[in-house]
Amino acid sequence: MPKQAPEIQLAGIEIPDRSGQAKYRHLAEALRQRILDGRLSPGTRLPASRVFAAQLQVSRNTVLQAFTGLIAEGYLTGKPGSGTFVTDSLPEAFLHSQPAAPELDRQSPLPTDDPPQELELRPFRCGAPSLQDFPFALWTRVLSRQSRRLPFQAFGYGDPGGYPPLRRAVAEYLSTARAVRCQAEQILIVNGSQQAIDLCGRVLLGKEDVVWFEDPGYPAAKDCFQRTGARLFPVTVDRNGMQVELAQRQCPQAKLAYLTPSHQFPLGHSLSLSRRMQLLDWANRNGAWLLEDDYDSEYRFSGPPLASMQGLDRNDRVLYMGTFSKVFFPALRLGYLVLPPPLVDEFQEAKQLADRGCSLLEQAALAEFLEQGHFARHLRKMRLLYHRRQLALAAAARQRLPAEFRLQISHGGMHALLWLPPGENDRQVAERARQAGFQVEALSNYRLKSTGLPALLLGFAAFSEAQIQAGMESLATRVLLPV
Amino acid sequence: MPKQAPEIQLAGIEIPDRSGQAKYRHLAEALRQRILDGRLSPGTRLPASRVFAAQLQVSRNTVLQAFTGLIAEGYLTGKPGSGTFVTDSLPEAFLHSQPAAPELDRQSPLPTDDPPQELELRPFRCGAPSLQDFPFALWTRVLSRQSRRLPFQAFGYGDPGGYPPLRRAVAEYLSTARAVRCQAEQILIVNGSQQAIDLCGRVLLGKEDVVWFEDPGYPAAKDCFQRTGARLFPVTVDRNGMQVELAQRQCPQAKLAYLTPSHQFPLGHSLSLSRRMQLLDWANRNGAWLLEDDYDSEYRFSGPPLASMQGLDRNDRVLYMGTFSKVFFPALRLGYLVLPPPLVDEFQEAKQLADRGCSLLEQAALAEFLEQGHFARHLRKMRLLYHRRQLALAAAARQRLPAEFRLQISHGGMHALLWLPPGENDRQVAERARQAGFQVEALSNYRLKSTGLPALLLGFAAFSEAQIQAGMESLATRVLLPV
């Protein structure tokens, strides 16, 4: 004669007053809990459905549904008429082995209810575009139009290289604006420049392969390459960019050089033509790759735009990459790689394995934005705006700071360098600034082995001229020149 | 006295009649070409801008802009008044070393102008949802509303774990519908299930680590794990899912087991409760991980939904993953991982390095879709539709095929198995079917080491009942039962 479940074993089951579906699931979960933690032991007979329903004040149907589910899962066994029992054959190890985990309290405030970290931009945050100047209304119209217009068949799995019209529009834009030599098939659409770097690491680098890395340089690229198991060889940067001869002398057998030739990050210089050619020559002789990260070349304020290094390459050694995050907004995760034709298949395969390709709709909207000239118009507007902000930052620094603080602006970009008096510790200064409410970075944090004067990186793109002036005054009095 | 550029060296430069900006770039590119290929040698003096402009029938300003650009790049040197020269110091190796690559002919038709591969769905393509039944009009309205409503500050870099309201909505959905025990902070939003698998491989597996892999199993997961350098241990699947005891005996030291417990891919069985518990016990004792891929569990047509394995786990060994691609549409690249709390930080870091997080807007729209009940409504509709289609496929097979062909339908999903008579070669049959215009897959292609009867995978979700009937008739007469 099987044991009957005493009332105490079923005590505490309360069914919240929700829809029918939620009720039977709740009941099933409560019973499952009691079986797993041993409160209902193997062989125990459960109350008849009608009786149990009355006890719980739910419909008999709810009880039957819960029983059916638990039978299907193997917790209960039962036949109509002869009753419902806790299964005998549950592996013993799982019973009584541990107390049930405490029920999650879904009413308690979740940490993610807090305002997202760093959502608020404060001077002088780097790498942040001016979001309030992006034409979101236009973007929304373009998105909606594309979403309505695309045939439903287009919403299946797409081309892993990217949405073809976008690839064509990017190829057209890069060949006109950046003297990149490419056809649409060489374009790989990726989820922002971070994925471009990641895919390069995965496809081009094996364990222990060496990467020439600009010093100081871009930390997210450093972390990404290191994760692949590659070794970084830091190459000091001077006013002409990476010191190529030094790298060639000390470490000729590198597999890849990661470069920001148009506007070195973070120092802001351009890589000289003769060094570009040395690099191309070295890569060609050694079968090495050059990854040209043209991360903010759209923002060149003075002088004609510098042509890309990719356009000089005649031996398929350069991979060129860029992103739309800085021109549009960072929450749009779309960028591109321009691949030498022999690498196209392997990168598409890697992208396929990484995530099967980018989401369609924003690609389609972006293609229209480029084709219709909205992109070029927005770029022209931002170039003027950022140039004014750059000059405002320089003027504010001249006005508020003594001569031993030197603000270095370059031919473009979205940040400037504030050189501190020799002997200052830029990490400590940055920390003081953060405590005073600023978002600034110390140049030392971007260095690998190189040494040099202390400096702060000051982003200016996201702040109005008034914010820049007030920010510099406050930075000067509260952080840089404490009485 | 410097050489003057003779007219012959500049012959052939023709400036197309476009806007001013395009003209100077075109001229600069033509000069750059001639310098690089040696037609213009170091030290050569270029014509005076006024003269050159007249020759080319362009404005003098166009010539000056081109010169300025090339001077900035280092190809030319020059001072106002004394003339403009090809730079002397260009590295010799680059001059005359190779002929200039042929100009790309942008007018020629690009391969990507062809219709995208496999855009057209033909019976009985697997894994494809019924796109024409997705409420695109509603989706577009939700997207537009989110795009208009979100404050511009939200479009900066977001939380690498995903958009917080979406994480909350997913946690809520999974705990109700799938008995997953989680809080929003455990959710990582990813670009589809492919990225979930990829991140698991990257975070959890080192080189030579062993993965228990269902045999037959999901090929994209296999490729992904193998890419990390892990070794797969194929574990044969029977009617109760993966043969866990066999795996424990032969290969107890695996680091990860990749599982499709609700609906084994491709065989369609559920993993039995006792095997689930054996797996949890093994994982807990060995510090191994269980990756539960719940890829199409939304589509369960008969019986109550099976609870997830994650919900049984009391020791933080299960990672649970799913995707919205199959319920929405594959071109929406959004899925999720539910992580044991101790793994949350490491996975967020890996996602950060892979692509810094998913695009915002579709996440926001998806959150609204879930919160407002649109998702549940669509799911209910699709469940009925797919169930009818599954039954139509079974009926068509019974009607058109003799008894030695057995169509196996399971409790849900989007495909069925058509078992072929013993002795048939399913790869050859699938190839004949493809030649006859079908999109079908051979079961053998999903096997690693296991052997078994030949079968075809027949997807039914994307095809109307009429298409299914006609398709089965045609498949029978043209491929399976040739006279």
PDB file of C-alpha atoms in Angstrom, chain A residues 315-455:
ATOM      1  CA  ASN A 315      50.365  42.881 -52.940  1.00  0.00           C
ATOM      2  CA  ASP A 316      47.193  42.172 -50.971  1.00  0.00           C
ATOM      3  CA  ARG A 317      48.845  42.625 -47.586  1.00  0.00           C
ATOM      4  CA  VAL A 318      46.563  45.322 -46.116  1.00  0.00           C
ATOM      5  CA  LEU A 319      43.282  44.711 -44.314  1.00  0.00           C
ATOM      6  CA  TYR A 320      41.425  47.982 -43.938  1.00  0.00           C
ATOM      7  CA  MET A 321      38.781  48.543 -41.265  1.00  0.00           C
ATOM      8  CA  GLY A 322      36.431  51.251 -40.124  1.00  0.00           C
ATOM      9  CA  THR A 323      33.249  51.731 -38.176  1.00  0.00           C
ATOM     10  CA  PHE A 324      29.977  53.633 -38.353  1.00  0.00           C
ATOM     11  CA  SER A 325      29.753  53.867 -34.565  1.00  0.00           C
ATOM     12  CA  LYS A 326      31.659  57.134 -34.412  1.00  0.00           C
ATOM     13  CA  VAL A 327      29.769  58.846 -37.236  1.00  0.00           C
ATOM     14  CA  PHE A 328      26.339  57.482 -36.332  1.00  0.00           C
ATOM     15  CA  PHE A 329      26.146  56.361 -32.719  1.00  0.00           C
ATOM     16  CA  PRO A 330      27.918  53.653 -30.716  1.00  0.00           C
ATOM     17  CA  ALA A 331      24.727  51.645 -30.156  1.00  0.00           C
ATOM     18  CA  LEU A 332      24.692  50.979 -33.908  1.00  0.00           C
ATOM     19  CA  ARG A 333      27.058  48.038 -34.036  1.00  0.00           C
ATOM     20  CA  LEU A 334      28.110  48.141 -37.681  1.00  0.00           C
ATOM     21  CA  GLY A 335      31.562  48.407 -39.185  1.00  0.00           C
ATOM     22  CA  TYR A 336      33.455  46.915 -42.087  1.00  0.00           C
ATOM     23  CA  LEU A 337      36.608  45.148 -43.099  1.00  0.00           C
ATOM     24  CA  VAL A 338      38.054  45.516 -46.608  1.00  0.00           C
ATOM     25  CA  LEU A 339      39.816  42.234 -47.300  1.00  0.00           C
ATOM     26  CA  PRO A 340      42.481  41.310 -49.801  1.00  0.00           C
ATOM     27  CA  PRO A 341      40.690  39.012 -52.273  1.00  0.00           C
ATOM     28  CA  PRO A 342      42.603  35.875 -51.173  1.00  0.00           C
ATOM     29  CA  LEU A 343      41.268  36.285 -47.613  1.00  0.00           C
ATOM     30  CA  VAL A 344      37.601  36.861 -48.430  1.00  0.00           C
ATOM     31  CA  ASP A 345      36.411  33.262 -48.135  1.00  0.00           C
ATOM     32  CA  GLU A 346      38.214  32.538 -44.899  1.00  0.00           C
ATOM     33  CA  PHE A 347      36.886  35.673 -43.204  1.00  0.00           C
ATOM     34  CA  GLN A 348      33.334  35.002 -44.345  1.00  0.00           C
ATOM     35  CA  GLU A 349      33.613  31.544 -42.871  1.00  0.00           C
ATOM     36  CA  ALA A 350      34.923  32.963 -39.595  1.00  0.00           C
ATOM     37  CA  LYS A 351      32.063  35.468 -39.490  1.00  0.00           C
ATOM     38  CA  GLN A 352      29.630  32.639 -40.198  1.00  0.00           C
ATOM     39  CA  LEU A 353      30.985  30.673 -37.245  1.00  0.00           C
ATOM     40  CA  ALA A 354      31.060  33.728 -35.002  1.00  0.00           C
ATOM     41  CA  ASP A 355      27.440  34.812 -35.478  1.00  0.00           C
ATOM     42  CA  ARG A 356      26.185  33.915 -38.988  1.00  0.00           C
ATOM     43  CA  GLY A 357      26.208  37.551 -40.111  1.00  0.00           C
ATOM     44  CA  CYS A 358      24.854  40.896 -38.947  1.00  0.00           C
ATOM     45  CA  SER A 359      21.212  41.769 -38.416  1.00  0.00           C
ATOM     46  CA  LEU A 360      19.574  42.854 -41.659  1.00  0.00           C
ATOM     47  CA  LEU A 361      17.473  45.905 -40.955  1.00  0.00           C
ATOM     48  CA  GLU A 362      20.086  48.368 -39.765  1.00  0.00           C
ATOM     49  CA  GLN A 363      22.313  47.301 -42.653  1.00  0.00           C
ATOM     50  CA  ALA A 364      19.530  48.106 -45.106  1.00  0.00           C
ATOM     51  CA  ALA A 365      18.862  51.479 -43.479  1.00  0.00           C
ATOM     52  CA  LEU A 366      22.561  52.292 -43.497  1.00  0.00           C
ATOM     53  CA  ALA A 367      22.810  51.440 -47.187  1.00  0.00           C
ATOM     54  CA  GLU A 368      20.010  53.885 -47.951  1.00  0.00           C
ATOM     55  CA  PHE A 369      21.637  56.521 -45.729  1.00  0.00           C
ATOM     56  CA  LEU A 370      24.857  56.227 -47.701  1.00  0.00           C
ATOM     57  CA  GLU A 371      23.212  56.041 -51.129  1.00  0.00           C
ATOM     58  CA  GLN A 372      20.920  59.013 -50.536  1.00  0.00           C
ATOM     59  CA  GLY A 373      23.719  61.290 -49.349  1.00  0.00           C
ATOM     60  CA  HIS A 374      22.421  61.597 -45.769  1.00  0.00           C
ATOM     61  CA  PHE A 375      25.686  60.174 -44.510  1.00  0.00           C
ATOM     62  CA  ALA A 376      27.825  62.715 -46.367  1.00  0.00           C
ATOM     63  CA  ARG A 377      25.623  65.583 -45.188  1.00  0.00           C
ATOM     64  CA  HIS A 378      25.769  64.472 -41.562  1.00  0.00           C
ATOM     65  CA  LEU A 379      29.525  64.071 -41.831  1.00  0.00           C
ATOM     66  CA  ARG A 380      30.006  67.595 -43.178  1.00  0.00           C
ATOM     67  CA  LYS A 381      27.898  69.023 -40.366  1.00  0.00           C
ATOM     68  CA  MET A 382      29.768  67.067 -37.687  1.00  0.00           C
ATOM     69  CA  ARG A 383      33.143  67.975 -39.141  1.00  0.00           C
ATOM     70  CA  LEU A 384      32.380  71.681 -38.731  1.00  0.00           C
ATOM     71  CA  LEU A 385      30.892  71.186 -35.296  1.00  0.00           C
ATOM     72  CA  TYR A 386      33.787  69.107 -33.977  1.00  0.00           C
ATOM     73  CA  HIS A 387      36.346  71.465 -35.460  1.00  0.00           C
ATOM     74  CA  ARG A 388      34.722  74.366 -33.595  1.00  0.00           C
ATOM     75  CA  ARG A 389      34.736  72.298 -30.413  1.00  0.00           C
ATOM     76  CA  GLN A 390      38.372  71.383 -30.894  1.00  0.00           C
ATOM     77  CA  LEU A 391      39.283  75.042 -31.281  1.00  0.00           C
ATOM     78  CA  ALA A 392      37.167  75.941 -28.262  1.00  0.00           C
ATOM     79  CA  LEU A 393      39.061  73.397 -26.189  1.00  0.00           C
ATOM     80  CA  ALA A 394      42.398  74.804 -27.348  1.00  0.00           C
ATOM     81  CA  ALA A 395      41.264  78.358 -26.579  1.00  0.00           C
ATOM     82  CA  ALA A 396      39.971  77.377 -23.150  1.00  0.00           C
ATOM     83  CA  ALA A 397      43.247  75.644 -22.320  1.00  0.00           C
ATOM     84  CA  ARG A 398      45.270  78.673 -23.402  1.00  0.00           C
ATOM     85  CA  GLN A 399      43.059  80.924 -21.316  1.00  0.00           C
ATOM     86  CA  ARG A 400      42.865  78.842 -18.149  1.00  0.00           C
ATOM     87  CA  LEU A 401      46.188  77.055 -17.937  1.00  0.00           C
ATOM     88  CA  PRO A 402      49.754  78.261 -17.526  1.00  0.00           C
ATOM     89  CA  ALA A 403      52.335  77.529 -20.222  1.00  0.00           C
ATOM     90  CA  GLU A 404      53.628  74.318 -18.691  1.00  0.00           C
ATOM     91  CA  PHE A 405      50.327  72.701 -19.646  1.00  0.00           C
ATOM     92  CA  ARG A 406      50.277  72.264 -23.421  1.00  0.00           C
ATOM     93  CA  LEU A 407      47.132  71.273 -25.282  1.00  0.00           C
ATOM     94  CA  GLN A 408      48.024  69.417 -28.484  1.00  0.00           C
ATOM     95  CA  ILE A 409      45.373  69.304 -31.161  1.00  0.00           C
ATOM     96  CA  SER A 410      45.897  67.401 -34.366  1.00  0.00           C
ATOM     97  CA  HIS A 411      44.499  67.646 -37.871  1.00  0.00           C
ATOM     98  CA  GLY A 412      41.276  66.014 -36.768  1.00  0.00           C
ATOM     99  CA  GLY A 413      39.671  63.399 -34.577  1.00  0.00           C
ATOM    100  CA  MET A 414      37.577  63.589 -31.467  1.00  0.00           C
ATOM    101  CA  HIS A 415      40.090  64.113 -28.689  1.00  0.00           C
ATOM    102  CA  ALA A 416      43.129  66.220 -27.831  1.00  0.00           C
ATOM    103  CA  LEU A 417      46.121  65.612 -25.581  1.00  0.00           C
ATOM    104  CA  LEU A 418      46.771  67.813 -22.600  1.00  0.00           C
ATOM    105  CA  TRP A 419      50.466  67.480 -21.760  1.00  0.00           C
ATOM    106  CA  LEU A 420      51.121  67.923 -18.076  1.00  0.00           C
ATOM    107  CA  PRO A 421      54.233  69.459 -16.539  1.00  0.00           C
ATOM    108  CA  PRO A 422      57.114  66.950 -16.407  1.00  0.00           C
ATOM    109  CA  GLY A 423      57.123  65.087 -13.125  1.00  0.00           C
ATOM    110  CA  GLU A 424      53.351  64.955 -12.801  1.00  0.00           C
ATOM    111  CA  ASN A 425      51.804  61.487 -12.533  1.00  0.00           C
ATOM    112  CA  ASP A 426      49.018  61.458 -15.120  1.00  0.00           C
ATOM    113  CA  ARG A 427      47.257  58.484 -13.552  1.00  0.00           C
ATOM    114  CA  GLN A 428      47.007  60.333 -10.257  1.00  0.00           C
ATOM    115  CA  VAL A 429      45.804  63.483 -11.986  1.00  0.00           C
ATOM    116  CA  ALA A 430      43.174  61.490 -13.902  1.00  0.00           C
ATOM    117  CA  GLU A 431      42.036  59.890 -10.677  1.00  0.00           C
ATOM    118  CA  ARG A 432      41.698  63.296  -9.003  1.00  0.00           C
ATOM    119  CA  ALA A 433      39.728  64.440 -12.042  1.00  0.00           C
ATOM    120  CA  ARG A 434      37.406  61.465 -11.836  1.00  0.00           C
ATOM    121  CA  GLN A 435      36.803  62.170  -8.175  1.00  0.00           C
ATOM    122  CA  ALA A 436      35.906  65.708  -9.174  1.00  0.00           C
ATOM    123  CA  GLY A 437      33.306  64.331 -11.600  1.00  0.00           C
ATOM    124  CA  PHE A 438      35.272  64.347 -14.865  1.00  0.00           C
ATOM    125  CA  GLN A 439      35.664  61.429 -17.278  1.00  0.00           C
ATOM    126  CA  VAL A 440      39.277  61.719 -18.406  1.00  0.00           C
ATOM    127  CA  GLU A 441      41.956  59.188 -19.202  1.00  0.00           C
ATOM    128  CA  ALA A 442      45.676  59.179 -18.454  1.00  0.00           C
ATOM    129  CA  LEU A 443      47.988  58.681 -21.436  1.00  0.00           C
ATOM    130  CA  SER A 444      50.040  56.253 -19.324  1.00  0.00           C
ATOM    131  CA  ASN A 445      47.148  53.821 -19.423  1.00  0.00           C
ATOM    132  CA  TYR A 446      47.631  53.500 -23.175  1.00  0.00           C
ATOM    133  CA  ARG A 447      51.353  52.774 -22.944  1.00  0.00           C
ATOM    134  CA  LEU A 448      52.800  49.278 -23.032  1.00  0.00           C
ATOM    135  CA  LYS A 449      56.535  49.791 -22.584  1.00  0.00           C
ATOM    136  CA  SER A 450      57.125  53.283 -23.924  1.00  0.00           C
ATOM    137  CA  THR A 451      57.821  56.145 -21.595  1.00  0.00           C
ATOM    138  CA  GLY A 452      57.223  59.809 -22.112  1.00  0.00           C
ATOM    139  CA  LEU A 453      55.675  62.935 -20.718  1.00  0.00           C
ATOM    140  CA  PRO A 454      52.484  62.667 -18.710  1.00  0.00           C
ATOM    141  CA  ALA A 455      49.274  63.677 -20.461  1.00  0.00           C
TER     142      ALA A 455
END
